[in-house]
Amino acid sequence: MVTASCLPVVGLDVSKATLAVCYQVGELVKHLEVSNTKTGFQQLVKACGAQCRFVMEATGTYNLALAYYLHEQGGEVAVLNPLVIKRFIQMHLSKGKSDRKDAQWLLRYGQQQPVKVWQPDETVLVECRQLEQVNEQLLKQKTMVSNSLEALQRQPVISKLALKRLQRMLKTLTQQVALVEAELLTLLEQRFADQMTLLCSIPGIGRKTAGMLLLFAGGFTHLDNYRQLIAMAGLSPREHTSGTSIRGKVRITKMGGGLIRGKLFMCSFSAKKMNGACAALFDRLVAKGKNKKLALIAVCNKLLKQAFAIVKSGVPYQADFNSKLAPTA
C-alpha cells in the first residue's frame, strides 16, 4: 500500500558496516551514525523511537536485517529503489555525495512523497529465493566447467588427469543443480499446491516455469493487476520519441525480472503453437509485419496476463474463457 506519512520520518543510508541516520526534532535536523548490527539498531530506536517511518534504499542483503528488526519493533519501513532516490536528488540539482547527505535526502523524500510500506515475505518464500540463488550460482559454475572442458578437449595435448577432474566436477554440478531444483519445486508445491495446478493448466507453462513464476510474484498475493506483474518482469513497452526528429523503436524496459523474463521467452515458442490466445496474437502481429521476436515478447505478456487471471479467479485455463482480469485485446 502506498501512503503518505503521518509518522515522524527517519532517513537511513545503509552500508555494510554502518548506518547513517537522519531525523528531525522540531525544526532541527539531526544526524547519527551507528553500526549495522543489532546493537546499532537498538541505538537507532533509542534515539529516534520505534513509532517512525524508516526510509531506506534496497541494498541487497545489507538492509534486510535492519528492515526486519524495525518492523518487529512496530515501525513502518519503506524500502526504495535506489534509482528513485537518485532521480529525486538530481531533480533538486544537488552537488556532492556523502552518507550523511544521502540519509538527509531519504528523510526529505519520506517527508514529501507517498511511499509503499514494506512487509516481510513469508519464510518459505525467503528460503525459496535463497535456493534459487544457490541454483543460479551452480548453473554459472556448471557453464564455466563445461566451457573449460570443451576448451581442454580442443588442445593438441590433453592431460588425462585434468580431463578426469573436469568431467567429475561437471557431473557433480549437474547432480547438484537437479537436486536443488527438485528441492525448490517441492517447497513451492507444498506452499502453493493449488496455484501450481492452475498455472500448469496454461498451455506453454510447465512445472518449472510455474514454480519460478509463483516465487517471482510472491504467490500473487500483493499484486492488484496484471500490469504490475508485467512491469516487475521488465516486459512493459518503453517508447522513445520526441517531436519530429526522434523516432526510436519501442522496446521493453528490461528493469528487473531477468530470470523469469528469459524463462517466459523460452515458453513463448511452445505457447505460440499450443496456446490458442497466444497463437492468435502471434499470427496477428506477424501478419501486420512485426518481427517475430517482438511477437514472442507479446506472447510473454499474454502468458503473464493469463497467469494473473487464472490464479486470481481460481479457474483453470479454458480456451474460450474470457476474464476482465486478463482481457484478450
mmCIF file with all atom_site columns, C-alpha atoms in Angstrom, residues 158-261:
data_model
loop_
_atom_site.group_PDB
_atom_site.id
_atom_site.type_symbol
_atom_site.label_atom_id
_atom_site.label_alt_id
_atom_site.label_comp_id
_atom_site.label_asym_id
_atom_site.label_entity_id
_atom_site.label_seq_id
_atom_site.pdbx_PDB_ins_code
_atom_site.Cartn_x
_atom_site.Cartn_y
_atom_site.Cartn_z
_atom_site.occupancy
_atom_site.B_iso_or_equiv
_atom_site.pdbx_formal_charge
_atom_site.auth_seq_id
_atom_site.auth_comp_id
_atom_site.auth_asym_id
_atom_site.auth_atom_id
_atom_site.pdbx_PDB_model_num
ATOM 1   C CA . ILE A 1 158 ? 45.390 -33.368 -23.239 1.00 0.00 ? 158 ILE A CA 1
ATOM 2   C CA . SER A 1 159 ? 46.124 -34.211 -19.620 1.00 0.00 ? 159 SER A CA 1
ATOM 3   C CA . LYS A 1 160 ? 44.125 -37.276 -18.663 1.00 0.00 ? 160 LYS A CA 1
ATOM 4   C CA . LEU A 1 161 ? 44.096 -36.137 -15.038 1.00 0.00 ? 161 LEU A CA 1
ATOM 5   C CA . ALA A 1 162 ? 42.800 -32.649 -15.932 1.00 0.00 ? 162 ALA A CA 1
ATOM 6   C CA . LEU A 1 163 ? 40.163 -34.179 -18.184 1.00 0.00 ? 163 LEU A CA 1
ATOM 7   C CA . LYS A 1 164 ? 39.059 -36.580 -15.454 1.00 0.00 ? 164 LYS A CA 1
ATOM 8   C CA . ARG A 1 165 ? 38.796 -33.786 -12.831 1.00 0.00 ? 165 ARG A CA 1
ATOM 9   C CA . LEU A 1 166 ? 36.734 -31.533 -15.074 1.00 0.00 ? 166 LEU A CA 1
ATOM 10  C CA . GLN A 1 167 ? 34.394 -34.366 -16.053 1.00 0.00 ? 167 GLN A CA 1
ATOM 11  C CA . ARG A 1 168 ? 33.922 -35.247 -12.402 1.00 0.00 ? 168 ARG A CA 1
ATOM 12  C CA . MET A 1 169 ? 33.238 -31.605 -11.494 1.00 0.00 ? 169 MET A CA 1
ATOM 13  C CA . LEU A 1 170 ? 30.717 -31.310 -14.316 1.00 0.00 ? 170 LEU A CA 1
ATOM 14  C CA . LYS A 1 171 ? 28.920 -34.472 -13.206 1.00 0.00 ? 171 LYS A CA 1
ATOM 15  C CA . THR A 1 172 ? 28.785 -33.263 -9.577  1.00 0.00 ? 172 THR A CA 1
ATOM 16  C CA . LEU A 1 173 ? 27.481 -29.832 -10.536 1.00 0.00 ? 173 LEU A CA 1
ATOM 17  C CA . THR A 1 174 ? 24.834 -31.365 -12.819 1.00 0.00 ? 174 THR A CA 1
ATOM 18  C CA . GLN A 1 175 ? 23.637 -33.555 -9.950  1.00 0.00 ? 175 GLN A CA 1
ATOM 19  C CA . GLN A 1 176 ? 23.596 -30.596 -7.545  1.00 0.00 ? 176 GLN A CA 1
ATOM 20  C CA . VAL A 1 177 ? 21.561 -28.454 -9.962  1.00 0.00 ? 177 VAL A CA 1
ATOM 21  C CA . ALA A 1 178 ? 18.974 -31.212 -10.368 1.00 0.00 ? 178 ALA A CA 1
ATOM 22  C CA . LEU A 1 179 ? 18.823 -31.715 -6.587  1.00 0.00 ? 179 LEU A CA 1
ATOM 23  C CA . VAL A 1 180 ? 18.385 -28.019 -5.763  1.00 0.00 ? 180 VAL A CA 1
ATOM 24  C CA . GLU A 1 181 ? 15.735 -27.569 -8.468  1.00 0.00 ? 181 GLU A CA 1
ATOM 25  C CA . ALA A 1 182 ? 13.796 -30.547 -7.106  1.00 0.00 ? 182 ALA A CA 1
ATOM 26  C CA . GLU A 1 183 ? 14.014 -29.220 -3.531  1.00 0.00 ? 183 GLU A CA 1
ATOM 27  C CA . LEU A 1 184 ? 12.889 -25.775 -4.650  1.00 0.00 ? 184 LEU A CA 1
ATOM 28  C CA . LEU A 1 185 ? 9.887  -27.096 -6.558  1.00 0.00 ? 185 LEU A CA 1
ATOM 29  C CA . THR A 1 186 ? 8.918  -29.349 -3.646  1.00 0.00 ? 186 THR A CA 1
ATOM 30  C CA . LEU A 1 187 ? 8.833  -26.381 -1.248  1.00 0.00 ? 187 LEU A CA 1
ATOM 31  C CA . LEU A 1 188 ? 6.779  -24.313 -3.696  1.00 0.00 ? 188 LEU A CA 1
ATOM 32  C CA . GLU A 1 189 ? 4.331  -27.129 -4.362  1.00 0.00 ? 189 GLU A CA 1
ATOM 33  C CA . GLN A 1 190 ? 3.823  -27.666 -0.639  1.00 0.00 ? 190 GLN A CA 1
ATOM 34  C CA . ARG A 1 191 ? 3.007  -23.975 -0.114  1.00 0.00 ? 191 ARG A CA 1
ATOM 35  C CA . PHE A 1 192 ? 1.232  -23.191 -3.388  1.00 0.00 ? 192 PHE A CA 1
ATOM 36  C CA . ALA A 1 193 ? -0.280 -26.512 -4.404  1.00 0.00 ? 193 ALA A CA 1
ATOM 37  C CA . ASP A 1 194 ? -3.496 -25.058 -5.858  1.00 0.00 ? 194 ASP A CA 1
ATOM 38  C CA . GLN A 1 195 ? -1.725 -22.206 -7.651  1.00 0.00 ? 195 GLN A CA 1
ATOM 39  C CA . MET A 1 196 ? 0.810  -24.599 -9.191  1.00 0.00 ? 196 MET A CA 1
ATOM 40  C CA . THR A 1 197 ? -2.006 -26.740 -10.578 1.00 0.00 ? 197 THR A CA 1
ATOM 41  C CA . LEU A 1 198 ? -3.744 -23.675 -12.008 1.00 0.00 ? 198 LEU A CA 1
ATOM 42  C CA . LEU A 1 199 ? -0.611 -22.315 -13.678 1.00 0.00 ? 199 LEU A CA 1
ATOM 43  C CA . CYS A 1 200 ? 0.341  -25.695 -15.137 1.00 0.00 ? 200 CYS A CA 1
ATOM 44  C CA . SER A 1 201 ? -3.069 -25.788 -16.847 1.00 0.00 ? 201 SER A CA 1
ATOM 45  C CA . ILE A 1 202 ? -1.891 -22.962 -19.157 1.00 0.00 ? 202 ILE A CA 1
ATOM 46  C CA . PRO A 1 203 ? -0.531 -24.412 -22.429 1.00 0.00 ? 203 PRO A CA 1
ATOM 47  C CA . GLY A 1 204 ? 3.111  -23.367 -22.694 1.00 0.00 ? 204 GLY A CA 1
ATOM 48  C CA . ILE A 1 205 ? 3.787  -23.134 -18.953 1.00 0.00 ? 205 ILE A CA 1
ATOM 49  C CA . GLY A 1 206 ? 5.431  -26.157 -17.378 1.00 0.00 ? 206 GLY A CA 1
ATOM 50  C CA . ARG A 1 207 ? 6.110  -27.116 -13.784 1.00 0.00 ? 207 ARG A CA 1
ATOM 51  C CA . LYS A 1 208 ? 9.446  -25.290 -13.502 1.00 0.00 ? 208 LYS A CA 1
ATOM 52  C CA . THR A 1 209 ? 8.110  -22.085 -15.025 1.00 0.00 ? 209 THR A CA 1
ATOM 53  C CA . ALA A 1 210 ? 5.024  -22.220 -12.805 1.00 0.00 ? 210 ALA A CA 1
ATOM 54  C CA . GLY A 1 211 ? 7.248  -22.529 -9.748  1.00 0.00 ? 211 GLY A CA 1
ATOM 55  C CA . MET A 1 212 ? 9.540  -19.687 -10.848 1.00 0.00 ? 212 MET A CA 1
ATOM 56  C CA . LEU A 1 213 ? 6.528  -17.503 -11.593 1.00 0.00 ? 213 LEU A CA 1
ATOM 57  C CA . LEU A 1 214 ? 4.987  -18.109 -8.169  1.00 0.00 ? 214 LEU A CA 1
ATOM 58  C CA . LEU A 1 215 ? 8.294  -17.352 -6.482  1.00 0.00 ? 215 LEU A CA 1
ATOM 59  C CA . PHE A 1 216 ? 8.843  -14.233 -8.580  1.00 0.00 ? 216 PHE A CA 1
ATOM 60  C CA . ALA A 1 217 ? 5.318  -12.925 -7.917  1.00 0.00 ? 217 ALA A CA 1
ATOM 61  C CA . GLY A 1 218 ? 5.314  -13.888 -4.228  1.00 0.00 ? 218 GLY A CA 1
ATOM 62  C CA . GLY A 1 219 ? 2.304  -16.131 -4.751  1.00 0.00 ? 219 GLY A CA 1
ATOM 63  C CA . PHE A 1 220 ? 0.434  -13.241 -6.440  1.00 0.00 ? 220 PHE A CA 1
ATOM 64  C CA . THR A 1 221 ? -0.767 -12.085 -3.006  1.00 0.00 ? 221 THR A CA 1
ATOM 65  C CA . HIS A 1 222 ? 0.423  -8.459  -3.249  1.00 0.00 ? 222 HIS A CA 1
ATOM 66  C CA . LEU A 1 223 ? -0.500 -7.787  -6.892  1.00 0.00 ? 223 LEU A CA 1
ATOM 67  C CA . ASP A 1 224 ? -3.577 -5.761  -7.816  1.00 0.00 ? 224 ASP A CA 1
ATOM 68  C CA . ASN A 1 225 ? -3.465 -6.144  -11.603 1.00 0.00 ? 225 ASN A CA 1
ATOM 69  C CA . TYR A 1 226 ? -1.513 -7.882  -14.339 1.00 0.00 ? 226 TYR A CA 1
ATOM 70  C CA . ARG A 1 227 ? 0.218  -4.636  -15.365 1.00 0.00 ? 227 ARG A CA 1
ATOM 71  C CA . GLN A 1 228 ? 2.174  -4.715  -12.099 1.00 0.00 ? 228 GLN A CA 1
ATOM 72  C CA . LEU A 1 229 ? 3.329  -8.250  -12.896 1.00 0.00 ? 229 LEU A CA 1
ATOM 73  C CA . ILE A 1 230 ? 4.401  -7.269  -16.418 1.00 0.00 ? 230 ILE A CA 1
ATOM 74  C CA . ALA A 1 231 ? 6.291  -4.240  -15.086 1.00 0.00 ? 231 ALA A CA 1
ATOM 75  C CA . MET A 1 232 ? 8.058  -6.380  -12.451 1.00 0.00 ? 232 MET A CA 1
ATOM 76  C CA . ALA A 1 233 ? 9.191  -8.743  -15.208 1.00 0.00 ? 233 ALA A CA 1
ATOM 77  C CA . GLY A 1 234 ? 10.634 -5.832  -17.231 1.00 0.00 ? 234 GLY A CA 1
ATOM 78  C CA . LEU A 1 235 ? 8.251  -6.545  -20.128 1.00 0.00 ? 235 LEU A CA 1
ATOM 79  C CA . SER A 1 236 ? 6.484  -3.158  -20.199 1.00 0.00 ? 236 SER A CA 1
ATOM 80  C CA . PRO A 1 237 ? 6.939  -1.327  -23.528 1.00 0.00 ? 237 PRO A CA 1
ATOM 81  C CA . ARG A 1 238 ? 9.056  1.819   -23.448 1.00 0.00 ? 238 ARG A CA 1
ATOM 82  C CA . GLU A 1 239 ? 8.576  4.406   -26.192 1.00 0.00 ? 239 GLU A CA 1
ATOM 83  C CA . HIS A 1 240 ? 11.397 6.765   -27.234 1.00 0.00 ? 240 HIS A CA 1
ATOM 84  C CA . THR A 1 241 ? 10.068 9.596   -29.391 1.00 0.00 ? 241 THR A CA 1
ATOM 85  C CA . SER A 1 242 ? 10.293 13.374  -29.313 1.00 0.00 ? 242 SER A CA 1
ATOM 86  C CA . GLY A 1 243 ? 8.883  15.875  -31.821 1.00 0.00 ? 243 GLY A CA 1
ATOM 87  C CA . THR A 1 244 ? 9.635  15.003  -35.428 1.00 0.00 ? 244 THR A CA 1
ATOM 88  C CA . SER A 1 245 ? 13.344 14.280  -35.076 1.00 0.00 ? 245 SER A CA 1
ATOM 89  C CA . ILE A 1 246 ? 13.427 11.344  -32.657 1.00 0.00 ? 246 ILE A CA 1
ATOM 90  C CA . ARG A 1 247 ? 11.572 8.206   -33.618 1.00 0.00 ? 247 ARG A CA 1
ATOM 91  C CA . GLY A 1 248 ? 13.154 5.449   -31.598 1.00 0.00 ? 248 GLY A CA 1
ATOM 92  C CA . LYS A 1 249 ? 11.940 1.875   -31.569 1.00 0.00 ? 249 LYS A CA 1
ATOM 93  C CA . VAL A 1 250 ? 9.522  0.786   -28.868 1.00 0.00 ? 250 VAL A CA 1
ATOM 94  C CA . ARG A 1 251 ? 11.435 -1.583  -26.598 1.00 0.00 ? 251 ARG A CA 1
ATOM 95  C CA . ILE A 1 252 ? 10.734 -3.353  -23.329 1.00 0.00 ? 252 ILE A CA 1
ATOM 96  C CA . THR A 1 253 ? 12.142 -1.808  -20.147 1.00 0.00 ? 253 THR A CA 1
ATOM 97  C CA . LYS A 1 254 ? 14.161 -4.877  -19.006 1.00 0.00 ? 254 LYS A CA 1
ATOM 98  C CA . MET A 1 255 ? 14.118 -3.391  -15.491 1.00 0.00 ? 255 MET A CA 1
ATOM 99  C CA . GLY A 1 256 ? 14.242 -6.395  -13.171 1.00 0.00 ? 256 GLY A CA 1
ATOM 100 C CA . GLY A 1 257 ? 12.914 -9.915  -13.625 1.00 0.00 ? 257 GLY A CA 1
ATOM 101 C CA . GLY A 1 258 ? 15.723 -11.167 -15.863 1.00 0.00 ? 258 GLY A CA 1
ATOM 102 C CA . LEU A 1 259 ? 15.358 -14.821 -14.832 1.00 0.00 ? 259 LEU A CA 1
ATOM 103 C CA . ILE A 1 260 ? 11.594 -15.037 -15.288 1.00 0.00 ? 260 ILE A CA 1
ATOM 104 C CA . ARG A 1 261 ? 11.767 -12.996 -18.489 1.00 0.00 ? 261 ARG A CA 1
#
